[in-house]
CSV table of C-alpha atoms in Angstrom, one decimal:
chain,number,residue,atom,x,y,z
A,21,UNK,CA,-28.7,7.9,-25.8
A,22,UNK,CA,-27.5,7.0,-22.3
A,23,UNK,CA,-24.1,5.2,-22.0
A,24,UNK,CA,-23.9,1.7,-20.7
A,25,UNK,CA,-23.0,1.1,-17.1
A,26,UNK,CA,-19.7,-0.5,-18.3
A,27,UNK,CA,-18.9,2.6,-20.4
A,28,UNK,CA,-19.6,5.0,-17.5
A,29,UNK,CA,-17.5,2.9,-15.2
A,30,UNK,CA,-14.6,2.8,-17.7
A,31,UNK,CA,-14.7,6.6,-18.0
A,32,UNK,CA,-14.7,7.1,-14.2
A,33,UNK,CA,-11.8,4.7,-13.9
A,34,UNK,CA,-9.9,7.0,-16.3
A,35,UNK,CA,-10.9,10.1,-14.4
A,36,UNK,CA,-10.0,8.7,-11.0
A,37,UNK,CA,-7.1,6.3,-11.7
A,38,UNK,CA,-5.4,7.1,-15.0
A,39,UNK,CA,-5.5,10.9,-15.2
A,40,UNK,CA,-4.0,11.4,-11.7
A,41,UNK,CA,-0.9,9.5,-12.7
A,42,UNK,CA,-0.1,12.4,-15.1
A,43,UNK,CA,1.6,13.7,-11.9
A,44,UNK,CA,4.4,11.2,-12.4
A,45,UNK,CA,5.7,12.7,-15.7
A,46,UNK,CA,5.1,16.2,-14.3
A,47,UNK,CA,7.3,15.4,-11.3
A,48,UNK,CA,9.8,12.9,-12.9
A,49,UNK,CA,10.3,14.1,-16.4
A,50,UNK,CA,12.4,17.2,-16.5
A,51,UNK,CA,11.1,18.3,-19.9
A,52,UNK,CA,7.5,17.9,-19.0
A,53,UNK,CA,8.1,19.6,-15.7
A,54,UNK,CA,9.6,22.6,-17.4
A,55,UNK,CA,6.6,22.9,-19.7
A,56,UNK,CA,4.2,23.4,-16.8
A,57,UNK,CA,6.3,25.2,-14.2
A,58,UNK,CA,4.9,28.7,-15.0
A,59,UNK,CA,1.6,27.6,-16.4
A,60,UNK,CA,-1.9,27.9,-14.8
A,61,UNK,CA,-5.3,27.0,-16.0
A,62,UNK,CA,-8.1,24.4,-15.9
A,63,UNK,CA,-8.9,21.8,-18.6
A,64,UNK,CA,-12.4,20.4,-18.6
A,65,UNK,CA,-12.8,16.9,-20.0
A,66,UNK,CA,-16.4,15.7,-20.5
A,67,UNK,CA,-18.8,13.6,-22.6
A,68,UNK,CA,-22.5,13.7,-23.3
A,69,UNK,CA,-24.5,11.0,-21.5
A,70,UNK,CA,-28.1,11.3,-22.7
A,71,UNK,CA,-29.4,14.6,-21.3
A,72,UNK,CA,-26.6,14.8,-18.9
A,73,UNK,CA,-22.8,14.9,-19.0
A,74,UNK,CA,-20.0,13.2,-17.1
A,75,UNK,CA,-16.5,14.7,-16.8
A,76,UNK,CA,-13.6,15.8,-14.7
A,77,UNK,CA,-11.3,18.8,-14.8
A,78,UNK,CA,-7.6,19.1,-14.4
A,79,UNK,CA,-6.1,22.0,-12.6
A,80,UNK,CA,-2.5,23.3,-13.4
A,81,UNK,CA,-1.0,25.8,-11.0
A,82,UNK,CA,2.7,26.6,-11.6
A,83,UNK,CA,3.8,22.9,-11.4
A,84,UNK,CA,1.0,21.8,-9.1
A,85,UNK,CA,-1.6,19.4,-10.5
A,86,UNK,CA,-4.9,18.0,-9.3
A,87,UNK,CA,-7.8,16.0,-11.0
A,88,UNK,CA,-11.3,16.5,-9.8
A,89,UNK,CA,-14.3,14.5,-11.0
A,90,UNK,CA,-17.1,16.9,-12.0
A,91,UNK,CA,-17.3,20.3,-13.6
A,92,UNK,CA,-15.6,23.7,-13.0
A,93,UNK,CA,-16.7,27.2,-13.9
A,94,UNK,CA,-14.9,29.0,-16.7
A,95,UNK,CA,-12.3,26.4,-17.7
A,96,UNK,CA,-9.6,27.8,-20.0
A,97,UNK,CA,-10.0,24.7,-22.3
A,98,UNK,CA,-12.9,22.3,-22.7
A,99,UNK,CA,-12.7,19.0,-24.5
A,100,UNK,CA,-16.2,17.6,-25.1
A,101,UNK,CA,-17.1,14.3,-26.7
A,102,UNK,CA,-20.5,13.6,-28.2
A,103,UNK,CA,-20.7,10.3,-26.2
A,104,UNK,CA,-19.0,8.5,-23.4
A,105,UNK,CA,-18.2,5.6,-25.8
A,106,UNK,CA,-16.3,7.9,-28.1
A,107,UNK,CA,-14.4,9.4,-25.2
A,108,UNK,CA,-13.5,6.0,-24.1
A,109,UNK,CA,-12.3,5.1,-27.6
A,110,UNK,CA,-9.8,7.9,-27.5
A,111,UNK,CA,-8.7,7.1,-24.0
A,112,UNK,CA,-8.1,3.5,-24.9
A,113,UNK,CA,-5.9,4.4,-27.9
A,114,UNK,CA,-8.5,4.6,-30.7
A,115,UNK,CA,-9.5,7.5,-32.9
A,116,UNK,CA,-12.2,9.8,-31.7
A,117,UNK,CA,-12.0,13.6,-31.8
A,118,UNK,CA,-13.6,15.9,-29.2
A,119,UNK,CA,-15.0,19.4,-29.8
A,120,UNK,CA,-12.4,21.7,-28.4
A,121,UNK,CA,-13.0,25.2,-26.9
A,122,UNK,CA,-10.1,27.4,-25.8
A,123,UNK,CA,-7.7,27.7,-28.7
A,124,UNK,CA,-6.8,31.2,-27.4
A,125,UNK,CA,-4.9,29.4,-24.6
A,126,UNK,CA,-2.7,27.7,-27.2
A,127,UNK,CA,0.3,27.2,-24.9
A,128,UNK,CA,-1.8,25.3,-22.3
A,129,UNK,CA,-3.6,23.3,-25.0
A,130,UNK,CA,-0.4,22.3,-26.7
A,131,UNK,CA,1.3,21.3,-23.5
A,132,UNK,CA,-1.8,19.5,-22.3
A,133,UNK,CA,-1.8,17.3,-25.5
A,134,UNK,CA,1.9,16.5,-24.8
A,135,UNK,CA,1.0,15.4,-21.3
A,136,UNK,CA,-2.0,13.4,-22.5
A,137,UNK,CA,0.4,11.5,-24.9
A,138,UNK,CA,2.4,10.4,-21.8
A,139,UNK,CA,-0.6,8.2,-20.8
A,140,UNK,CA,0.1,6.1,-23.9
A,141,UNK,CA,3.2,4.9,-22.1
A,142,UNK,CA,0.9,2.6,-20.1
A,143,UNK,CA,-0.6,0.9,-23.1
A,144,UNK,CA,0.5,-2.8,-23.4
A,145,UNK,CA,1.9,-2.1,-26.9
A,146,UNK,CA,4.2,0.7,-25.7
A,147,UNK,CA,7.7,-0.5,-25.4
A,148,UNK,CA,10.0,2.5,-25.1
A,149,UNK,CA,13.7,2.0,-25.5
A,150,UNK,CA,14.8,5.0,-23.4
A,151,UNK,CA,15.5,4.0,-19.8
A,152,UNK,CA,13.8,7.1,-18.4
A,153,UNK,CA,10.6,6.3,-20.3
A,154,UNK,CA,10.7,2.7,-19.3
A,155,UNK,CA,11.0,3.8,-15.6
A,156,UNK,CA,8.0,6.1,-16.2
A,157,UNK,CA,6.0,3.4,-17.8
A,158,UNK,CA,6.4,1.1,-14.9
A,159,UNK,CA,5.9,3.7,-12.2
A,160,UNK,CA,2.7,5.1,-13.9
A,161,UNK,CA,1.3,1.6,-14.6
A,162,UNK,CA,1.7,0.4,-10.9
A,163,UNK,CA,0.3,3.7,-9.5
A,164,UNK,CA,-2.6,3.5,-12.0
A,165,UNK,CA,-3.5,-0.2,-11.4
A,166,UNK,CA,-3.4,0.0,-7.6
A,167,UNK,CA,-5.7,3.1,-7.8
A,168,UNK,CA,-8.0,1.5,-10.4
A,169,UNK,CA,-8.4,-1.6,-8.2
A,170,UNK,CA,-9.6,0.6,-5.3
A,171,UNK,CA,-11.8,2.7,-7.6
A,172,UNK,CA,-13.3,-0.4,-9.1
A,173,UNK,CA,-14.4,-1.6,-5.7
A,174,UNK,CA,-15.7,1.9,-4.7
A,175,UNK,CA,-17.7,2.1,-8.0
A,176,UNK,CA,-19.5,-1.1,-6.9
A,177,UNK,CA,-18.2,-3.8,-9.3
A,178,UNK,CA,-19.8,-7.0,-8.0
A,179,UNK,CA,-16.7,-9.2,-8.5
A,180,UNK,CA,-14.4,-6.8,-6.7
A,181,UNK,CA,-17.0,-6.2,-3.9
A,182,UNK,CA,-17.3,-9.9,-3.3
A,183,UNK,CA,-13.5,-10.4,-3.3
A,184,UNK,CA,-12.9,-7.5,-0.8
A,185,UNK,CA,-15.8,-8.2,1.5
A,186,UNK,CA,-14.4,-11.4,2.9
A,187,UNK,CA,-11.0,-10.1,3.8
A,188,UNK,CA,-9.7,-8.7,7.0
A,189,UNK,CA,-7.0,-5.9,7.0
A,190,UNK,CA,-4.6,-6.9,4.3
A,191,UNK,CA,-1.9,-5.2,2.2
A,192,UNK,CA,-1.1,-6.1,-1.4
A,193,UNK,CA,2.3,-4.6,-2.0
A,194,UNK,CA,4.0,-4.0,-5.4
A,195,UNK,CA,7.8,-3.2,-5.5
A,196,UNK,CA,10.3,-2.9,-8.2
A,197,UNK,CA,13.8,-4.0,-7.1
A,198,UNK,CA,16.2,-2.6,-6.2
A,199,UNK,CA,13.9,-0.3,-4.2
A,200,UNK,CA,15.7,2.8,-2.8
A,201,UNK,CA,12.9,4.8,-1.3
A,202,UNK,CA,12.4,8.2,-2.8
A,203,UNK,CA,13.6,7.2,-6.3
A,204,UNK,CA,12.2,3.7,-6.2
A,205,UNK,CA,8.9,2.4,-7.5
A,206,UNK,CA,6.4,0.9,-5.1
A,207,UNK,CA,2.6,1.1,-4.6
A,208,UNK,CA,0.1,-0.8,-2.6
A,209,UNK,CA,-3.6,-1.7,-2.2
A,210,UNK,CA,-5.1,-2.0,1.3
A,211,UNK,CA,-8.2,-4.1,1.7
A,212,UNK,CA,-10.3,-4.2,4.9
A,213,UNK,CA,-13.8,-5.7,5.2
A,214,UNK,CA,-15.0,-4.5,1.8
A,215,UNK,CA,-13.2,-1.2,1.8
A,216,UNK,CA,-10.1,-0.4,-0.2
A,217,UNK,CA,-7.4,2.3,-0.4
A,218,UNK,CA,-4.5,2.7,-2.8
A,219,UNK,CA,-1.2,4.3,-1.8
A,220,UNK,CA,2.3,5.1,-3.1
A,221,UNK,CA,5.5,3.7,-1.7
A,222,UNK,CA,5.9,0.9,0.8
A,223,UNK,CA,3.2,0.4,3.5
A,224,UNK,CA,5.1,0.3,6.8
A,225,UNK,CA,2.5,-0.4,9.5
A,226,UNK,CA,1.7,-3.9,8.5
A,227,UNK,CA,3.5,-6.8,6.8
A,228,UNK,CA,2.1,-7.4,3.3
A,229,UNK,CA,-0.3,-10.2,2.9
A,230,UNK,CA,0.9,-10.5,-0.7
A,231,UNK,CA,4.1,-8.9,-2.0
A,232,UNK,CA,4.8,-8.7,-5.7
A,233,UNK,CA,8.5,-8.1,-6.2
A,234,UNK,CA,9.5,-7.3,-9.8
A,235,UNK,CA,13.2,-8.1,-10.3
A,236,UNK,CA,13.9,-5.0,-12.4
A,237,UNK,CA,12.1,-2.3,-14.5
A,238,UNK,CA,12.6,-4.6,-17.5
A,239,UNK,CA,11.1,-7.5,-15.7
A,240,UNK,CA,8.1,-5.5,-14.7
A,241,UNK,CA,7.6,-4.4,-18.3
A,242,UNK,CA,7.6,-8.0,-19.5
A,243,UNK,CA,4.8,-8.7,-17.0
A,244,UNK,CA,2.8,-5.5,-17.8
A,245,UNK,CA,3.0,-6.1,-21.5
A,246,UNK,CA,2.0,-9.7,-21.1
A,247,UNK,CA,5.2,-10.8,-22.9
A,248,UNK,CA,5.1,-13.6,-20.5
A,249,UNK,CA,2.1,-15.0,-18.7
A,250,UNK,CA,1.9,-14.6,-14.9
A,251,UNK,CA,3.0,-18.1,-14.0
A,252,UNK,CA,5.8,-18.0,-16.6
A,253,UNK,CA,6.9,-14.6,-15.2
A,254,UNK,CA,7.3,-16.2,-11.7
A,255,UNK,CA,9.2,-19.2,-13.2
A,256,UNK,CA,11.6,-16.8,-15.1
A,257,UNK,CA,12.1,-14.6,-11.9
A,258,UNK,CA,10.6,-11.5,-13.6
A,259,UNK,CA,8.4,-11.3,-10.5
A,260,UNK,CA,8.5,-13.2,-7.1
A,261,UNK,CA,5.6,-13.5,-4.8
A,262,UNK,CA,5.8,-13.4,-1.0
A,263,UNK,CA,2.6,-14.5,0.7
A,264,UNK,CA,-0.6,-16.2,-0.5
A,265,UNK,CA,-0.2,-17.5,-4.1
A,266,UNK,CA,-4.0,-18.1,-4.2
A,267,UNK,CA,-4.8,-14.4,-3.5
A,268,UNK,CA,-2.0,-13.2,-5.7
A,269,UNK,CA,-3.6,-15.1,-8.6
A,270,UNK,CA,-7.0,-13.7,-7.7
A,271,UNK,CA,-5.7,-10.2,-7.7
A,272,UNK,CA,-3.9,-10.8,-11.0
A,273,UNK,CA,-7.3,-11.8,-12.4
A,274,UNK,CA,-8.9,-8.5,-11.3
A,275,UNK,CA,-6.0,-6.6,-12.9
A,276,UNK,CA,-6.7,-8.5,-16.1
A,277,UNK,CA,-10.3,-7.4,-16.0
A,278,UNK,CA,-9.2,-3.7,-15.6
A,279,UNK,CA,-6.7,-4.0,-18.4
A,280,UNK,CA,-9.4,-5.3,-20.7
A,281,UNK,CA,-11.6,-2.3,-19.8
A,282,UNK,CA,-8.9,0.4,-20.1
A,283,UNK,CA,-6.9,-0.7,-23.1
């Protein structure tokens, strides 16, 4: 049976927005970085969708990492789900087991599972105590949500298309204070006449139309985990907003839709 449009869109959001942020722990977590520094191979992730399949593959090459939507020839490991819904169940934190091929590549398989577990840091229920993991949670979450917003638009969601179509060239910037460049946390969404592009760091060629400034990593976590509602977060200085409060609220609503789909 074919998956619903919503299920396919959710899966593609994971392929194109969530999986790529695995690069953050691969770069910033010394233990994770060491696991993959001398490892090569491809991992195919896929699900049946009626007579067809949807999927993506992850390429590991001595510390380098890419995610490509689609299928590759001769992957070292294949993780195949019987349906898109079951794959989404696992990706959103539920229990659903894939059929796995490639147990002979046990080291790659084991390390891949460890890397997959890092995605759970972005779950609203994840509240790590370790400062490094809290940093990773916020960085991964902001990278993911800005990318997901852009992908949501490119996949044709009518709400997102309507919201972006009426806007000129605008930057929606997210920054965690204190921001110190290379070691800081920042991401942005660029919107221009119906088109969108997500980026890392601070956009420097245009002043932000809306700038979300989180006071600290801890303040960002309170907002990301919905410990405080958006208005309350502003009142408590967990986040300050420079620019249009109306459009900031609208963007927050879009982020809530995505969170509902991906958690």
